[in-house]
Coordinates of C-alpha atoms in Angstrom, one line a residue:
C118 CA 173.2 252.3 17.1
I119 CA 175.6 253.4 14.2
Q120 CA 175.2 249.9 12.7
R121 CA 171.5 250.1 13.0
H122 CA 171.3 253.4 11.3
W123 CA 173.7 252.2 8.6
R124 CA 171.7 249.0 7.9
G125 CA 168.5 251.1 7.6
L126 CA 170.3 253.5 5.2
R127 CA 171.7 250.6 3.2
A128 CA 168.2 249.0 2.9
S129 CA 166.7 252.3 1.9
L130 CA 169.4 252.7 -0.8
V131 CA 168.7 249.2 -2.1
L132 CA 164.9 249.9 -2.2
M133 CA 165.6 253.2 -3.9
R134 CA 167.6 251.5 -6.7
K135 CA 164.9 248.8 -7.1
D136 CA 162.2 251.4 -7.1
D137 CA 164.0 253.4 -9.8
A138 CA 164.5 250.3 -11.8
A139 CA 160.8 249.4 -11.6
E140 CA 159.9 252.9 -12.7
K141 CA 162.3 252.6 -15.6
I142 CA 160.7 249.3 -16.7
Q143 CA 157.3 250.8 -16.4
N144 CA 158.2 253.8 -18.5
S145 CA 159.8 251.5 -21.1
Y146 CA 156.6 249.4 -21.2
R147 CA 154.4 252.5 -21.5
T148 CA 156.5 253.8 -24.3
W149 CA 156.4 250.4 -26.2
H150 CA 152.7 250.1 -25.6
W151 CA 152.1 253.7 -26.8
A152 CA 154.3 253.1 -29.9
R153 CA 152.4 250.0 -30.8
R154 CA 149.0 251.7 -30.5
A155 CA 150.5 254.7 -32.5
R156 CA 151.6 252.4 -35.3
K157 CA 148.1 250.9 -35.5
L158 CA 146.6 254.4 -35.5
V159 CA 149.0 255.5 -38.3
A160 CA 148.2 252.5 -40.4
A161 CA 144.4 253.1 -39.9
A162 CA 144.9 256.8 -40.8
Q163 CA 146.9 256.0 -43.9
T164 CA 144.2 253.5 -45.0
L165 CA 141.5 256.2 -44.5
Q166 CA 143.7 258.6 -46.5
R167 CA 144.1 256.2 -49.3
V168 CA 140.4 255.5 -49.5
W169 CA 139.6 259.2 -49.3
H170 CA 142.2 260.2 -51.9
S171 CA 140.9 257.5 -54.3
A172 CA 137.4 258.7 -53.8
V173 CA 138.5 262.3 -54.5
H174 CA 140.4 261.1 -57.6
R175 CA 137.4 259.2 -59.0
S176 CA 135.2 262.2 -58.4
W177 CA 137.6 264.5 -60.1
L178 CA 137.9 262.1 -63.1
R179 CA 134.1 261.9 -63.3
H180 CA 134.0 265.7 -63.3
C181 CA 136.7 265.9 -66.0
H182 CA 134.9 263.3 -68.1
A183 CA 131.6 265.3 -67.8
S184 CA 133.5 268.5 -68.8
A185 CA 135.2 266.7 -71.7
V186 CA 131.7 265.5 -72.9
Q187 CA 130.4 269.1 -72.8
I188 CA 133.5 270.4 -74.7
Q189 CA 133.1 267.7 -77.3
R190 CA 129.4 268.5 -77.7
H191 CA 130.0 272.1 -78.2
A192 CA 133.0 271.4 -80.6
R193 CA 130.9 269.0 -82.7
G194 CA 128.0 271.5 -82.8
M195 CA 130.4 274.3 -83.9
L196 CA 131.8 272.1 -86.7
V197 CA 128.2 271.2 -87.8
R198 CA 127.3 274.9 -87.8
F199 CA 130.4 275.8 -89.8
S200 CA 129.6 273.1 -92.3
M201 CA 125.8 273.7 -92.6
D202 CA 125.7 277.4 -93.1
A203 CA 124.0 278.9 -96.2
T204 CA 126.9 278.0 -98.5
G205 CA 127.1 274.5 -97.1
R206 CA 123.4 273.9 -97.5
S207 CA 123.6 275.0 -101.1
L208 CA 126.4 272.5 -101.7
V209 CA 124.4 269.7 -100.1
R210 CA 121.3 270.6 -102.2
R211 CA 123.4 270.6 -105.5
Y212 CA 124.9 267.2 -104.9
Q213 CA 121.6 265.8 -103.8
A214 CA 120.0 267.0 -107.1
E215 CA 122.8 265.3 -109.0
L216 CA 122.4 262.2 -107.0
R217 CA 118.6 262.2 -107.7
E218 CA 119.3 262.5 -111.5
V219 CA 121.6 259.5 -111.4
M220 CA 119.0 257.5 -109.4
Q221 CA 116.3 258.4 -112.0
Q222 CA 118.7 256.9 -114.7
K223 CA 119.2 253.7 -112.7
S224 CA 117.2 251.5 -115.2
Q225 CA 119.3 252.7 -118.1
M226 CA 122.7 251.7 -116.7
S227 CA 124.3 248.6 -115.3
E228 CA 124.5 247.9 -111.6
S229 CA 128.2 248.4 -111.3
L230 CA 128.1 251.7 -113.2
Y231 CA 125.2 252.9 -110.9
I232 CA 127.1 252.0 -107.7
A233 CA 130.3 253.7 -109.0
R234 CA 128.5 257.0 -110.0
T235 CA 126.5 257.2 -106.7
A236 CA 129.7 256.5 -104.6
A237 CA 131.6 259.1 -106.6
L238 CA 128.9 261.8 -106.2
A239 CA 128.7 261.1 -102.4
A240 CA 132.5 261.3 -102.0
K241 CA 132.6 264.6 -104.0
G242 CA 129.9 266.0 -101.7
R243 CA 131.7 265.0 -98.6
V244 CA 135.0 266.4 -99.8
A245 CA 133.4 269.7 -100.9
L246 CA 131.6 270.0 -97.5
D247 CA 134.8 269.3 -95.6
Q248 CA 136.7 271.9 -97.6
H249 CA 134.0 274.4 -96.9
R250 CA 134.1 273.6 -93.2
Q251 CA 137.9 273.9 -93.1
R252 CA 137.8 277.2 -94.8
N253 CA 135.4 278.6 -92.2
I254 CA 137.5 277.3 -89.4
D255 CA 140.6 278.9 -90.9
L256 CA 138.8 282.2 -91.2
R257 CA 137.7 282.1 -87.5
R258 CA 141.2 281.1 -86.5
M259 CA 142.8 284.0 -88.4
A260 CA 140.4 286.4 -86.8
S261 CA 141.3 285.1 -83.3
M262 CA 145.0 285.9 -83.8
D263 CA 144.4 289.7 -83.7
G264 CA 146.9 290.2 -86.4
R265 CA 149.9 289.3 -84.3
S266 CA 153.0 287.8 -85.7
A267 CA 154.4 284.3 -84.9
V268 CA 157.1 285.9 -82.8
S269 CA 154.7 287.8 -80.6
R270 CA 152.5 284.7 -80.2
Q271 CA 155.5 282.6 -79.2
A272 CA 156.6 285.2 -76.6
D273 CA 153.1 285.3 -75.2
K274 CA 153.1 281.6 -74.9
Q275 CA 156.5 281.6 -73.1
R276 CA 155.3 284.3 -70.7
R277 CA 152.2 282.2 -69.8
L278 CA 154.4 279.1 -69.3
K279 CA 156.6 281.1 -66.8
M280 CA 153.5 281.9 -64.8
K281 CA 152.7 278.2 -64.3
G282 CA 152.1 277.6 -60.6
A283 CA 151.8 281.2 -59.7
M284 CA 148.0 281.1 -59.2
Q285 CA 147.7 277.4 -58.4
P286 CA 150.1 274.4 -58.1
A287 CA 151.3 273.0 -61.4
R288 CA 149.6 269.7 -62.1
L289 CA 151.1 266.8 -64.1
S290 CA 147.9 266.7 -66.2
V291 CA 144.4 268.1 -66.2
F292 CA 143.2 264.8 -64.7
E293 CA 145.3 265.1 -61.6
P294 CA 143.3 266.2 -58.5
M295 CA 144.3 269.5 -56.8
I296 CA 145.1 267.8 -53.5
F297 CA 147.8 265.7 -55.1
A298 CA 149.4 268.8 -56.6
L299 CA 149.3 270.5 -53.2
K300 CA 150.9 267.5 -51.6
R301 CA 153.9 267.8 -53.9
L302 CA 154.5 271.3 -52.6
D303 CA 155.2 270.0 -49.1
P304 CA 158.9 269.6 -48.2
P305 CA 160.3 266.0 -48.5
G306 CA 159.9 263.9 -45.4
A307 CA 156.9 265.8 -44.1
A308 CA 154.6 263.7 -41.9
R309 CA 151.5 262.3 -43.6
V310 CA 149.3 262.2 -40.6
D311 CA 150.7 265.0 -38.5
A312 CA 148.6 268.1 -38.0
K313 CA 150.2 271.4 -38.7
N314 CA 150.6 273.4 -35.5
S315 CA 149.1 276.9 -35.5
R316 CA 150.9 280.0 -34.2
V317 CA 148.9 279.9 -31.0
L318 CA 149.9 276.3 -30.3
Q319 CA 153.5 277.2 -30.9
Q320 CA 153.4 280.1 -28.5
V321 CA 151.7 277.8 -25.9
D322 CA 154.5 275.2 -26.4
D323 CA 157.2 277.8 -26.0
A324 CA 155.6 279.1 -22.8
R325 CA 155.4 275.6 -21.4
R326 CA 159.1 274.9 -22.1
K327 CA 160.1 278.2 -20.4
L328 CA 157.9 277.3 -17.4
I329 CA 159.5 273.9 -17.0
R330 CA 163.0 275.4 -17.4
Y331 CA 162.5 278.1 -14.7
L332 CA 160.1 276.1 -12.4
P333 CA 160.9 272.5 -13.0
P334 CA 158.5 269.9 -11.4
K335 CA 159.7 268.1 -8.3
S336 CA 159.6 264.7 -10.1
S337 CA 158.7 263.4 -13.5
R338 CA 157.5 260.1 -12.0
V339 CA 154.1 258.9 -12.8
A340 CA 153.6 257.0 -9.5
P341 CA 154.9 258.4 -6.1
P342 CA 158.2 256.8 -4.8
H343 CA 158.1 253.9 -2.4
A344 CA 157.8 255.1 1.3
C345 CA 160.8 252.9 2.3
S346 CA 163.1 254.6 -0.3
K347 CA 162.6 258.1 1.0
R348 CA 165.4 257.8 3.4
G349 CA 167.8 256.7 0.7
R350 CA 166.7 259.5 -1.6
S351 CA 167.4 262.0 1.1
A352 CA 170.9 260.6 1.7
V353 CA 171.7 260.7 -2.1
T354 CA 170.4 264.3 -2.2
T355 CA 172.5 265.3 0.8
R356 CA 175.6 263.7 -0.7
R357 CA 175.0 265.6 -4.0
L358 CA 174.6 268.9 -2.2
V359 CA 177.8 268.3 -0.2
K360 CA 179.7 267.7 -3.4
K361 CA 178.4 270.8 -4.9
A362 CA 179.2 272.9 -1.7
P363 CA 181.9 275.6 -2.3
S364 CA 185.3 274.6 -0.9
L365 CA 187.0 277.0 1.4
P366 CA 190.6 278.2 1.1
A367 CA 193.3 276.4 3.1
T368 CA 193.7 279.4 5.4
Q369 CA 190.0 279.3 6.4
R370 CA 189.6 275.5 6.8
A371 CA 191.1 275.5 10.4
H372 CA 188.8 278.2 11.6
S373 CA 185.6 276.7 10.0
T374 CA 185.5 273.4 11.9
E375 CA 183.5 275.0 14.8
D376 CA 180.9 276.3 12.3
L377 CA 180.4 272.9 10.6
V378 CA 179.6 271.0 13.8
D379 CA 177.3 272.1 16.6
M380 CA 179.4 271.1 19.6
L381 CA 176.6 271.5 22.1
G382 CA 174.3 269.2 20.2
F383 CA 177.1 266.8 19.5
S384 CA 177.9 266.6 23.3
R385 CA 174.3 265.8 24.1
W386 CA 174.1 263.1 21.5
H387 CA 177.4 261.6 22.6
A388 CA 176.3 261.5 26.3
T389 CA 173.0 259.9 25.3
Q390 CA 174.5 257.2 23.1
F391 CA 177.6 256.2 25.1
A392 CA 176.7 257.5 28.6
V393 CA 179.9 259.6 28.8
T394 CA 180.5 263.2 29.2
Q395 CA 183.2 265.4 27.9

């Protein structure tokens, strides 16, 4: 009978070890399979991010180009208005009159002299008009300085440079999209595809960890253990509990043998198994 019980226990222990090994292999396969799918998902997400960031960058460049065209249009219009004011128009009319006089005398001069005099008058008109335009620009520029000295303007410039990034992230150039500048503010090594947890999710995660710590689950297995291995698991659990049992002092060990063994039950089992009585 003892041998029969021992053989059953030994078989249960072997099945328990095989069942645990199978569970370990299954967990490793699930981890490998999940990691492979996660790598594919990360690659797909990064591809989508690259396409989206490129689209955003192209849209931002189109917006910048359209804004640059508007700025250039207004700047050219301003230069033309500075050039063609009342004084500028009088300059143009004067040189046009001189050019018409030379053109009326074309038949009285050689071809080379005519070309030289018309080219000289056109150049003088352009130079005079450019000087007039530059004079108007300098007048507006001086009026915009508000009478401040060069030292105060330099101090104001340094103060504005110190405020760079206070209102929005500092960009490498005006053509850099805002999302790229925001990305550089992230700490190094931050995940590219990981979503930032909110405060509510962090509190839920902390509550879950505390619950698992104080009320741990009976088992972390995905599948239930094999029925034939339950006997072996019970034996291993009993051996673990016996090892953790508090040891008694030497003076109390002799008096505690009767408490450890139920003599009445042991006598009944002994009589049933071996047909003897004590």
